[in-house]
Amino acid sequence: MIEERYPFAEVEAHWRQQWQDSDVHHVDLDDPEGDKQYILVMFSYPSSSRLHIGHWWNYGPTDSYARYMRMRGYHVFEPMGFDSFGLPAENYAIKVGTHPRKVTEESIGLIREQLKQIGAMYDWDWEVVTSRPSYYKWIQWLFLKLLENDLAYQKEGLVNWCPSCQTVLANEQVLQDGSCERCGSGVIQRKMTQWYIRITDYADKLLEGLKEVDWPESTVKRQENWIGRSEGAGIRFARIDKPDQDIEVFTTRPDTLYGVTYVVLAPENDLVDELTTDKNREDVKSYVEKSLRMSEVDRTSTAREKTGVFTGSYVTHPLTGEKVPVWVADYVLGSYGTGAVMAVPAHDQRDFEFANKFELPIRVVIRPATGLIEAEELEEAYEEPGVMVDSGDYSGITSDKGKKLVTRKLEELERGKASITYRIRDWSVSRQRYWGAPIPVIHCEKCGTLPVPQKDLPVELPDEIKEFKPKGTSPLGALDDWMNVQCPSCGGPARRDPDTLDTFVDSSFYHLRYLAADQDDQPLHMERMKRWLPVNTYVGGPEHGTGHLIYVRFITRFLYDIGLCPVPEPAKRLIHQGIITKDGQRMSKSKGNVVNPDAFVEKYGSDVFRMYLMFTGDYRMGGDWSDEGITGIDRFLNRVWRLIGKFANGTLPEGEPKSAYYPEEVFRTLHRMIKMVGEDLENFTFNTAISRMMELVNALYLWMGDEPDEKVDPVAMRVILKALIRVMAPFAPHFSEEAWQRLGGAESVFNQEWPSFDEAALVANTITLVVQVNGKLRDRIEAPADADQDALKEIALASEKIQSFIEGKTLRKAIVVPGKLVNLVVG
């Protein structure tokens, strides 16, 4: 006799051990046979010792999809690892007062066990851990490949600096409000010598590659905007103090060139100091220092009053020869274009506000196709294209034509040329933190900057460090025993680079390294990559759209270009999971609203918790957490468990369900479930898939009624349960393994084929005909699905119930809605 309630604790522990002992989840990456599915979820960073509900939301449903694809006959590779270097792990180590390596390894051990508790079919033989030398050796190799191909370089530049984290941040790590994505502190600008990766060289390739992938339109748009390709002209304004030297600006509107009344430099532009006259130097210096303490978001805010200062210098207009003043203003950014703009107040709103504040000239040079504009009448800039006016020989020409003609004239005068610029900046990868992969270069006073020879990789991160807390400079720089090395070229004294690599470099490579995780002597495995790449389905949060998802595309394409990767794009399909909130707010330890999954798993079991998460709402949308409905999923699983207990006899029935053995509604519901659950899994719409299963279980209980032994053939029920358990298996893996075994299955349920459905069975032979008399419901009748209007009318009139309502009355009209309703109008 089976237990009344599903004994989840015993069953789940048993099947996890069985999976481990039988190695049922092992994937042979070298097997040349069969169709492949590489299904990847973004790996976790062990910034604490436990998984939270967001991890379950990410990993559980993706594993359900992977299990479904396995049952569809695919060879499925679903690896897992740990993004264990970087700020999250280091900050947690500082918080608990333990060395980052110790606390990270402990967290990995605990989280790995929690991941196993989810019941995912990860093959741990292919695990990667980014903080281990066996992994970051190849990250250092990757950096040297970039250096070798002139895509990595070091220079002094203005960087994003987080005063709290005490490190540089890439542009992608600064939130829209100008705060650090990790700690929320305001980010400031600071000049430092940094290593950069020349991702700008790949701007067009990254744009073109977006046409090759099936990614959410929102993410494609975000990447297009982040890369920010702009066509226009580079225009050179000759300096009056040094006519042989120029200030070059970029503009998308060369048709407005005649409206330039001043030129603006970004505060961080190197020309500021050179162009500032002695008379203006103190004011300019003070203004620049103040500007650099602000975030780019604050500087470019449209709500903020414009500020600036005059340098005292002038340039010459390239077409009119006019004298044009040069200003410094923080609304211009050094990170866009050339860090200098030509100001056209009549046709750019920022310039218009600035000119009004500092009483600079406003000159209208574009008017609408019909009508005129006077500068004195302008209440805001006219920014639309139109017809050129007061523009010399180009007056009367449309903007589109004028752009080309003005650019051509500038080229003739050697004062400009057609140009393309991008919003994306080169990737700053130096970090002034301890917990990261050391940058594999050596600095020699005699020989310069040299790569560490590949034979000496990895450059291991030293464990013996007394002080790793951030202080604004790289902690490794204080370790003389580690820093001081012999120059690989001249043999003289040299120093290592003290910075560590941005962890986005680590995560840009892991999808490739999984396929070579067993290889100690090579970073990549070409034959496996040819078989398995690109990743078929990649799952992760939309917040990575302009960070990780840009970098992973760049690195994949770079390796493709140098012949080390067979595909140019990392993932064919991208799925974004939504965010689970609590009381309308994103979950955060600081807010005290983090939901711990362990308590629910302990009370209901892993499968109930996984299914409940998937049932709560749209996977892509997420939603607000509530545990009110989890008992409903618990009841559902236990209803199926009772069916197994009543009908399973340890002998698996042969064949699939046949219509002759079932009520029509049960048979149709079964096949509708198989069809729709498969489609829902393909589309990651898990909530509706679970509803389909519930519909079938309800139909089975209705079929049994109060006297199941008299109404239901046990063999027929076992056959239908055989199909149901296979459909449930991806959603409730432990439960389904146990149920399958009790039904008589000798092998894992995940070695079975996904059940097929019969299209013909989805079409109902009968309908429930609603019959009304004078608009009021009086009867429901089973009628043939193919009955025409006359037949439906006669069926309605033949009902004994209906006859009692129309007896002695005249039938004035019969309104028939085919397949649905008959309304008899009597009087």
Tab-separated table of C-alpha atoms in Angstrom, residues 322-723:
chain	number	residue	atom	x	y	z
A	322	GLU	CA	34.957	83.634	-38.491
A	323	LYS	CA	36.566	83.740	-35.065
A	324	VAL	CA	34.820	81.175	-32.802
A	325	PRO	CA	35.312	81.105	-28.998
A	326	VAL	CA	36.286	77.860	-27.220
A	327	TRP	CA	34.446	76.977	-24.004
A	328	VAL	CA	34.613	74.134	-21.517
A	329	ALA	CA	31.291	72.585	-20.426
A	330	ASP	CA	30.479	69.400	-18.546
A	331	TYR	CA	27.535	68.501	-20.782
A	332	VAL	CA	30.140	67.392	-23.324
A	333	LEU	CA	31.732	64.017	-22.554
A	334	GLY	CA	35.235	62.950	-23.379
A	335	SER	CA	33.916	59.436	-23.963
A	336	TYR	CA	31.855	60.380	-27.020
A	337	GLY	CA	33.282	61.342	-30.379
A	338	THR	CA	36.394	63.482	-29.996
A	339	GLY	CA	35.436	65.057	-26.664
A	340	ALA	CA	34.755	68.330	-28.512
A	341	VAL	CA	31.598	69.594	-30.206
A	342	MET	CA	30.670	72.456	-32.479
A	343	ALA	CA	27.830	74.300	-30.781
A	344	VAL	CA	24.808	75.222	-32.902
A	345	PRO	CA	22.414	76.822	-30.406
A	346	ALA	CA	19.506	77.272	-32.817
A	347	HIS	CA	19.443	73.575	-33.648
A	348	ASP	CA	20.606	71.693	-30.536
A	349	GLN	CA	18.707	72.028	-27.271
A	350	ARG	CA	21.748	71.665	-24.982
A	351	ASP	CA	23.615	74.314	-26.952
A	352	PHE	CA	20.497	76.520	-26.957
A	353	GLU	CA	20.256	76.460	-23.153
A	354	PHE	CA	23.995	77.072	-22.771
A	355	ALA	CA	23.985	79.992	-25.233
A	356	ASN	CA	21.034	81.618	-23.512
A	357	LYS	CA	22.695	81.367	-20.116
A	358	PHE	CA	26.032	82.824	-21.283
A	359	GLU	CA	24.518	85.240	-23.820
A	360	LEU	CA	26.214	83.673	-26.810
A	361	PRO	CA	24.922	84.227	-30.374
A	362	ILE	CA	22.089	82.055	-31.719
A	363	ARG	CA	22.058	81.806	-35.517
A	364	VAL	CA	19.212	80.074	-37.399
A	365	VAL	CA	20.492	78.123	-40.407
A	366	ILE	CA	17.732	75.504	-40.829
A	367	ARG	CA	14.057	76.311	-41.332
A	368	PRO	CA	11.036	74.031	-41.833
A	369	ALA	CA	10.047	73.158	-45.391
A	370	THR	CA	7.315	75.786	-45.067
A	371	GLY	CA	7.661	78.917	-42.953
A	372	LEU	CA	10.493	80.885	-41.404
A	373	ILE	CA	12.192	80.947	-37.993
A	374	GLU	CA	13.697	83.991	-36.319
A	375	ALA	CA	16.313	83.481	-33.615
A	376	GLU	CA	14.602	86.021	-31.370
A	377	GLU	CA	11.370	84.016	-31.476
A	378	LEU	CA	12.909	80.663	-30.549
A	379	GLU	CA	11.710	79.212	-27.240
A	380	GLU	CA	13.611	75.985	-27.863
A	381	ALA	CA	16.006	74.683	-30.477
A	382	TYR	CA	14.637	73.613	-33.856
A	383	GLU	CA	16.295	70.203	-34.154
A	384	GLU	CA	14.443	68.735	-37.129
A	385	PRO	CA	15.892	68.584	-40.652
A	386	GLY	CA	14.585	71.169	-43.080
A	387	VAL	CA	15.947	73.687	-45.570
A	388	MET	CA	19.313	75.434	-45.154
A	389	VAL	CA	19.226	79.255	-44.787
A	390	ASP	CA	21.956	81.856	-44.245
A	391	SER	CA	24.411	79.141	-45.270
A	392	GLY	CA	26.274	80.734	-48.177
A	393	ASP	CA	26.020	78.815	-51.426
A	394	TYR	CA	24.027	76.074	-49.699
A	395	SER	CA	21.005	78.220	-48.783
A	396	GLY	CA	17.773	76.755	-50.107
A	397	ILE	CA	19.124	73.168	-50.121
A	398	THR	CA	17.473	70.453	-48.025
A	399	SER	CA	19.282	69.175	-44.942
A	400	ASP	CA	19.849	65.686	-46.374
A	401	LYS	CA	21.461	67.053	-49.524
A	402	GLY	CA	23.285	69.743	-47.587
A	403	LYS	CA	24.992	67.222	-45.299
A	404	LYS	CA	26.646	65.607	-48.312
A	405	LEU	CA	27.564	68.852	-50.068
A	406	VAL	CA	29.030	70.500	-46.954
A	407	THR	CA	31.051	67.380	-46.180
A	408	ARG	CA	32.341	67.256	-49.760
A	409	LYS	CA	33.417	70.920	-49.514
A	410	LEU	CA	35.241	70.253	-46.228
A	411	GLU	CA	37.073	67.367	-47.868
A	412	GLU	CA	38.121	69.616	-50.756
A	413	LEU	CA	39.465	72.167	-48.262
A	414	GLU	CA	41.067	69.392	-46.200
A	415	ARG	CA	39.070	70.688	-43.237
A	416	GLY	CA	37.003	67.543	-42.653
A	417	LYS	CA	35.660	64.292	-44.026
A	418	ALA	CA	32.761	61.862	-43.756
A	419	SER	CA	33.107	59.923	-40.533
A	420	ILE	CA	31.456	57.323	-38.347
A	421	THR	CA	31.665	57.312	-34.577
A	422	TYR	CA	30.363	55.033	-31.864
A	423	ARG	CA	28.986	55.470	-28.394
A	424	ILE	CA	30.718	52.323	-27.135
A	425	ARG	CA	34.108	52.931	-25.507
A	426	ASP	CA	37.074	50.608	-25.228
A	427	TRP	CA	36.699	48.132	-22.398
A	428	SER	CA	38.607	49.081	-19.241
A	429	VAL	CA	39.759	45.793	-17.679
A	430	SER	CA	42.194	46.840	-14.905
A	431	ARG	CA	40.874	46.455	-11.380
A	432	GLN	CA	42.539	47.697	-8.201
A	433	ARG	CA	41.330	44.745	-6.163
A	434	TYR	CA	42.972	41.581	-4.882
A	435	TRP	CA	40.450	38.887	-5.793
A	436	GLY	CA	40.905	38.507	-9.528
A	437	ALA	CA	43.165	37.044	-12.190
A	438	PRO	CA	46.554	38.842	-12.200
A	439	ILE	CA	47.250	40.678	-15.460
A	440	PRO	CA	50.019	38.631	-17.147
A	441	VAL	CA	52.468	41.383	-18.098
A	442	ILE	CA	55.853	42.482	-16.774
A	443	HIS	CA	57.155	46.052	-16.709
A	444	CYS	CA	60.886	46.519	-17.314
A	445	GLU	CA	62.521	49.976	-17.304
A	446	LYS	CA	64.834	48.849	-20.079
A	447	CYS	CA	62.544	46.709	-22.265
A	448	GLY	CA	59.141	48.269	-21.560
A	449	THR	CA	55.961	46.283	-21.070
A	450	LEU	CA	56.253	42.609	-21.967
A	451	PRO	CA	53.867	39.635	-21.927
A	452	VAL	CA	54.518	36.855	-19.461
A	453	PRO	CA	55.735	33.873	-21.533
A	454	GLN	CA	52.943	31.339	-22.035
A	455	LYS	CA	55.062	28.606	-20.450
A	456	ASP	CA	54.977	30.601	-17.191
A	457	LEU	CA	51.167	30.724	-17.030
A	458	PRO	CA	49.316	30.834	-14.823
A	459	VAL	CA	50.589	33.855	-12.953
A	460	GLU	CA	49.094	32.656	-9.698
A	461	LEU	CA	47.371	34.947	-7.273
A	462	PRO	CA	49.375	34.805	-4.032
A	463	ASP	CA	47.427	33.460	-1.052
A	464	GLU	CA	49.841	34.939	1.475
A	465	ILE	CA	48.544	38.477	1.764
A	466	LYS	CA	47.965	40.279	5.041
A	467	GLU	CA	45.875	43.148	3.725
A	468	PHE	CA	43.564	42.698	0.766
A	469	LYS	CA	40.940	45.294	1.670
A	470	PRO	CA	40.650	47.991	-1.011
A	471	LYS	CA	42.498	51.243	-0.380
A	472	GLY	CA	42.454	52.827	-3.813
A	473	THR	CA	45.595	51.112	-5.057
A	474	SER	CA	46.128	47.498	-6.023
A	475	PRO	CA	46.841	45.353	-2.931
A	476	LEU	CA	49.225	43.169	-4.956
A	477	GLY	CA	51.483	46.174	-5.478
A	478	ALA	CA	52.535	45.982	-1.814
A	479	LEU	CA	53.828	42.392	-2.136
A	480	ASP	CA	57.445	42.967	-3.188
A	481	ASP	CA	58.286	39.257	-3.163
A	482	TRP	CA	55.549	38.695	-5.681
A	483	MET	CA	55.938	41.912	-7.668
A	484	ASN	CA	59.702	41.724	-8.221
A	485	VAL	CA	60.612	39.402	-11.096
A	486	GLN	CA	63.231	38.949	-13.753
A	487	CYS	CA	62.586	40.521	-17.133
A	488	PRO	CA	61.871	37.716	-19.626
A	489	SER	CA	63.781	39.648	-22.305
A	490	CYS	CA	66.928	41.142	-20.753
A	491	GLY	CA	67.018	39.221	-17.492
A	492	GLY	CA	67.194	42.437	-15.480
A	493	PRO	CA	65.003	43.525	-12.574
A	494	ALA	CA	61.346	44.062	-13.461
A	495	ARG	CA	57.919	44.317	-11.831
A	496	ARG	CA	54.660	42.516	-12.387
A	497	ASP	CA	51.494	44.461	-13.176
A	498	PRO	CA	49.726	44.960	-9.810
A	499	ASP	CA	46.158	45.057	-11.159
A	500	THR	CA	43.766	42.176	-11.677
A	501	LEU	CA	41.425	41.595	-14.592
A	502	ASP	CA	37.786	42.615	-14.682
A	503	THR	CA	35.718	39.490	-14.014
A	504	PHE	CA	33.695	40.156	-17.156
A	505	VAL	CA	36.747	38.741	-18.918
A	506	ASP	CA	36.275	35.500	-16.948
A	507	SER	CA	32.606	35.181	-17.863
A	508	SER	CA	33.180	36.007	-21.535
A	509	PHE	CA	35.044	32.705	-21.975
A	510	TYR	CA	33.299	30.139	-19.772
A	511	HIS	CA	30.849	28.844	-22.389
A	512	LEU	CA	33.899	27.777	-24.420
A	513	ARG	CA	35.939	26.458	-21.513
A	514	TYR	CA	33.140	24.117	-20.375
A	515	LEU	CA	33.823	22.139	-23.534
A	516	ALA	CA	37.503	21.769	-22.599
A	517	ALA	CA	37.231	21.583	-18.812
A	518	ASP	CA	39.067	18.263	-18.803
A	519	GLN	CA	41.975	19.649	-20.831
A	520	ASP	CA	44.973	20.840	-18.826
A	521	ASP	CA	47.200	21.602	-21.800
A	522	GLN	CA	44.885	23.553	-24.085
A	523	PRO	CA	42.282	26.292	-23.530
A	524	LEU	CA	39.825	25.181	-26.202
A	525	HIS	CA	38.752	21.942	-27.867
A	526	MET	CA	38.059	22.649	-31.537
A	527	GLU	CA	36.323	19.371	-32.408
A	528	ARG	CA	33.924	19.659	-29.491
A	529	MET	CA	33.232	23.298	-30.314
A	530	LYS	CA	32.374	22.317	-33.887
A	531	ARG	CA	29.898	19.763	-32.571
A	532	TRP	CA	28.297	21.771	-29.778
A	533	LEU	CA	28.464	25.469	-30.661
A	534	PRO	CA	26.773	27.838	-30.708
A	535	VAL	CA	24.898	27.470	-27.414
A	536	ASN	CA	21.358	26.557	-28.469
A	537	THR	CA	19.576	28.256	-25.573
A	538	TYR	CA	21.191	30.712	-23.161
A	539	VAL	CA	19.238	31.861	-20.103
A	540	GLY	CA	20.021	34.853	-17.901
A	541	GLY	CA	18.803	38.211	-16.666
A	542	PRO	CA	18.097	41.208	-18.929
A	543	GLU	CA	20.356	43.359	-16.711
A	544	HIS	CA	23.334	41.768	-18.493
A	545	GLY	CA	22.256	43.153	-21.864
A	546	THR	CA	24.989	45.781	-22.177
A	547	GLY	CA	27.570	44.103	-19.944
A	548	HIS	CA	28.299	40.405	-20.070
A	549	LEU	CA	26.236	39.868	-23.213
A	550	ILE	CA	28.329	42.432	-25.114
A	551	TYR	CA	31.632	41.046	-23.873
A	552	VAL	CA	30.819	37.374	-24.463
A	553	ARG	CA	29.865	38.229	-28.041
A	554	PHE	CA	33.077	40.201	-28.545
A	555	ILE	CA	35.383	37.477	-27.198
A	556	THR	CA	33.630	34.761	-29.218
A	557	ARG	CA	33.928	36.829	-32.385
A	558	PHE	CA	37.575	37.677	-31.692
A	559	LEU	CA	38.470	34.000	-31.293
A	560	TYR	CA	36.485	33.241	-34.439
A	561	ASP	CA	38.460	35.860	-36.360
A	562	ILE	CA	41.809	34.376	-35.347
A	563	GLY	CA	40.679	30.848	-36.190
A	564	LEU	CA	40.308	29.502	-32.648
A	565	CYS	CA	36.514	29.247	-32.508
A	566	PRO	CA	34.267	27.808	-35.230
A	567	VAL	CA	31.326	30.180	-34.684
A	568	PRO	CA	31.119	33.985	-34.523
A	569	GLU	CA	28.253	34.211	-32.008
A	570	PRO	CA	28.083	32.513	-28.580
A	571	ALA	CA	24.364	31.687	-28.417
A	572	LYS	CA	21.655	31.218	-31.000
A	573	ARG	CA	18.681	31.813	-28.684
A	574	LEU	CA	18.605	33.993	-25.577
A	575	ILE	CA	15.896	33.816	-22.911
A	576	HIS	CA	15.596	36.410	-20.157
A	577	GLN	CA	13.958	35.346	-16.926
A	578	GLY	CA	11.957	37.978	-15.093
A	579	ILE	CA	12.733	39.244	-11.619
A	580	ILE	CA	11.041	37.872	-8.510
A	581	THR	CA	10.243	40.726	-6.121
A	582	LYS	CA	8.950	40.792	-2.561
A	583	ASP	CA	6.299	43.316	-1.619
A	584	GLY	CA	6.975	45.118	-4.871
A	585	GLN	CA	10.717	45.539	-4.233
A	586	ARG	CA	13.717	43.712	-5.601
A	587	MET	CA	14.974	41.242	-3.012
A	588	SER	CA	17.992	42.452	-1.071
A	589	LYS	CA	19.664	41.450	2.170
A	590	SER	CA	19.906	45.108	3.132
A	591	LYS	CA	16.111	45.425	2.791
A	592	GLY	CA	15.552	42.244	4.765
A	593	ASN	CA	13.144	40.869	2.171
A	594	VAL	CA	15.126	37.921	0.785
A	595	VAL	CA	13.065	34.725	0.577
A	596	ASN	CA	15.026	31.666	1.675
A	597	PRO	CA	13.995	28.624	-0.403
A	598	ASP	CA	15.319	26.152	2.169
A	599	ALA	CA	12.315	26.502	4.461
A	600	PHE	CA	9.894	25.672	1.632
A	601	VAL	CA	12.004	22.763	0.402
A	602	GLU	CA	12.089	21.370	3.925
A	603	LYS	CA	8.306	21.634	4.249
A	604	TYR	CA	7.148	20.659	0.757
A	605	GLY	CA	10.123	19.196	-1.082
A	606	SER	CA	12.226	20.340	-4.007
A	607	ASP	CA	9.784	19.350	-6.757
A	608	VAL	CA	6.811	21.142	-5.231
A	609	PHE	CA	8.888	24.272	-4.766
A	610	ARG	CA	10.236	24.114	-8.340
A	611	MET	CA	6.755	23.593	-9.765
A	612	TYR	CA	5.271	26.329	-7.651
A	613	LEU	CA	7.849	28.830	-8.872
A	614	MET	CA	7.043	27.880	-12.458
A	615	PHE	CA	3.296	28.091	-11.769
A	616	THR	CA	3.365	31.568	-10.208
A	617	GLY	CA	3.513	33.510	-13.465
A	618	ASP	CA	5.183	34.288	-16.754
A	619	TYR	CA	8.845	33.201	-16.622
A	620	ARG	CA	9.978	36.156	-18.701
A	621	MET	CA	8.010	38.673	-16.640
A	622	GLY	CA	8.672	37.460	-13.087
A	623	GLY	CA	6.430	38.822	-10.383
A	624	ASP	CA	5.921	39.437	-6.697
A	625	TRP	CA	6.572	36.483	-4.399
A	626	SER	CA	3.733	35.010	-2.389
A	627	ASP	CA	3.627	31.542	-0.854
A	628	GLU	CA	-0.167	31.446	-0.647
A	629	GLY	CA	-0.557	29.090	-3.600
A	630	ILE	CA	2.162	26.562	-2.854
A	631	THR	CA	-0.308	24.291	-1.058
A	632	GLY	CA	-2.203	23.982	-4.354
A	633	ILE	CA	0.860	22.499	-6.084
A	634	ASP	CA	1.414	20.257	-3.073
A	635	ARG	CA	-2.170	18.994	-3.387
A	636	PHE	CA	-1.736	18.434	-7.118
A	637	LEU	CA	1.380	16.294	-6.694
A	638	ASN	CA	-0.280	14.300	-3.941
A	639	ARG	CA	-3.368	13.704	-6.103
A	640	VAL	CA	-1.111	12.163	-8.749
A	641	TRP	CA	0.674	10.204	-6.012
A	642	ARG	CA	-2.633	8.692	-4.901
A	643	LEU	CA	-3.381	7.639	-8.482
A	644	ILE	CA	-0.017	5.905	-8.623
A	645	GLY	CA	-0.746	4.235	-5.297
A	646	LYS	CA	-4.128	2.974	-6.417
A	647	PHE	CA	-3.288	1.729	-9.904
A	648	ALA	CA	0.456	0.986	-10.134
A	649	ASN	CA	1.276	-2.703	-9.806
A	650	GLY	CA	4.960	-2.732	-10.707
A	651	THR	CA	4.336	-3.875	-14.287
A	652	LEU	CA	4.717	-1.169	-16.915
A	653	PRO	CA	1.919	-1.495	-19.467
A	654	GLU	CA	2.805	-1.614	-23.144
A	655	GLY	CA	1.740	0.885	-25.784
A	656	GLU	CA	0.114	4.289	-25.652
A	657	PRO	CA	-3.488	5.174	-24.741
A	658	LYS	CA	-6.162	4.121	-27.282
A	659	SER	CA	-9.391	6.083	-27.640
A	660	ALA	CA	-11.611	3.030	-27.263
A	661	TYR	CA	-10.671	2.633	-23.595
A	662	TYR	CA	-11.399	6.191	-22.409
A	663	PRO	CA	-14.206	8.704	-22.233
A	664	GLU	CA	-13.837	11.176	-25.084
A	665	GLU	CA	-13.125	14.109	-22.770
A	666	VAL	CA	-10.338	12.246	-20.939
A	667	PHE	CA	-8.710	11.124	-24.186
A	668	ARG	CA	-8.906	14.591	-25.716
A	669	THR	CA	-7.574	16.259	-22.547
A	670	LEU	CA	-4.621	13.846	-22.516
A	671	HIS	CA	-3.569	14.637	-26.070
A	672	ARG	CA	-4.182	18.353	-25.632
A	673	MET	CA	-1.932	18.227	-22.559
A	674	ILE	CA	0.892	16.424	-24.396
A	675	LYS	CA	0.745	18.894	-27.292
A	676	MET	CA	0.417	22.069	-25.264
A	677	VAL	CA	2.977	21.168	-22.567
A	678	GLY	CA	5.538	20.492	-25.291
A	679	GLU	CA	4.812	23.842	-26.920
A	680	ASP	CA	4.861	25.614	-23.557
A	681	LEU	CA	8.247	24.111	-22.698
A	682	GLU	CA	9.653	25.238	-26.046
A	683	ASN	CA	8.417	28.764	-25.287
A	684	PHE	CA	9.387	28.795	-21.581
A	685	THR	CA	5.733	29.358	-20.616
A	686	PHE	CA	5.834	26.932	-17.719
A	687	ASN	CA	2.804	28.207	-15.813
A	688	THR	CA	0.338	27.254	-18.539
A	689	ALA	CA	2.076	23.878	-18.979
A	690	ILE	CA	1.353	22.985	-15.358
A	691	SER	CA	-2.268	24.066	-15.794
A	692	ARG	CA	-2.584	21.545	-18.647
A	693	MET	CA	-1.405	18.738	-16.363
A	694	MET	CA	-3.890	19.783	-13.707
A	695	GLU	CA	-6.702	19.648	-16.280
A	696	LEU	CA	-5.873	16.029	-17.073
A	697	VAL	CA	-5.681	14.998	-13.419
A	698	ASN	CA	-9.075	16.632	-12.806
A	699	ALA	CA	-10.470	14.703	-15.779
A	700	LEU	CA	-9.068	11.429	-14.404
A	701	TYR	CA	-10.710	11.963	-11.012
A	702	LEU	CA	-14.021	12.806	-12.696
A	703	TRP	CA	-13.704	9.633	-14.726
A	704	MET	CA	-13.138	7.584	-11.552
A	705	GLY	CA	-16.066	9.140	-9.716
A	706	ASP	CA	-17.123	7.672	-6.392
A	707	GLU	CA	-16.822	4.040	-7.556
A	708	PRO	CA	-13.491	3.846	-9.414
A	709	ASP	CA	-13.306	0.064	-9.256
A	710	GLU	CA	-16.533	-0.226	-11.245
A	711	LYS	CA	-15.907	2.559	-13.800
A	712	VAL	CA	-12.181	2.441	-14.569
A	713	ASP	CA	-10.143	-0.282	-16.217
A	714	PRO	CA	-6.885	-0.399	-14.128
A	715	VAL	CA	-4.766	-1.232	-17.167
A	716	ALA	CA	-6.232	1.707	-19.093
A	717	MET	CA	-5.482	3.992	-16.144
A	718	ARG	CA	-1.904	2.727	-15.918
A	719	VAL	CA	-1.394	3.427	-19.612
A	720	ILE	CA	-2.570	7.011	-19.220
A	721	LEU	CA	-0.461	7.475	-16.069
A	722	LYS	CA	2.514	6.229	-18.053
A	723	ALA	CA	2.036	9.220	-20.387
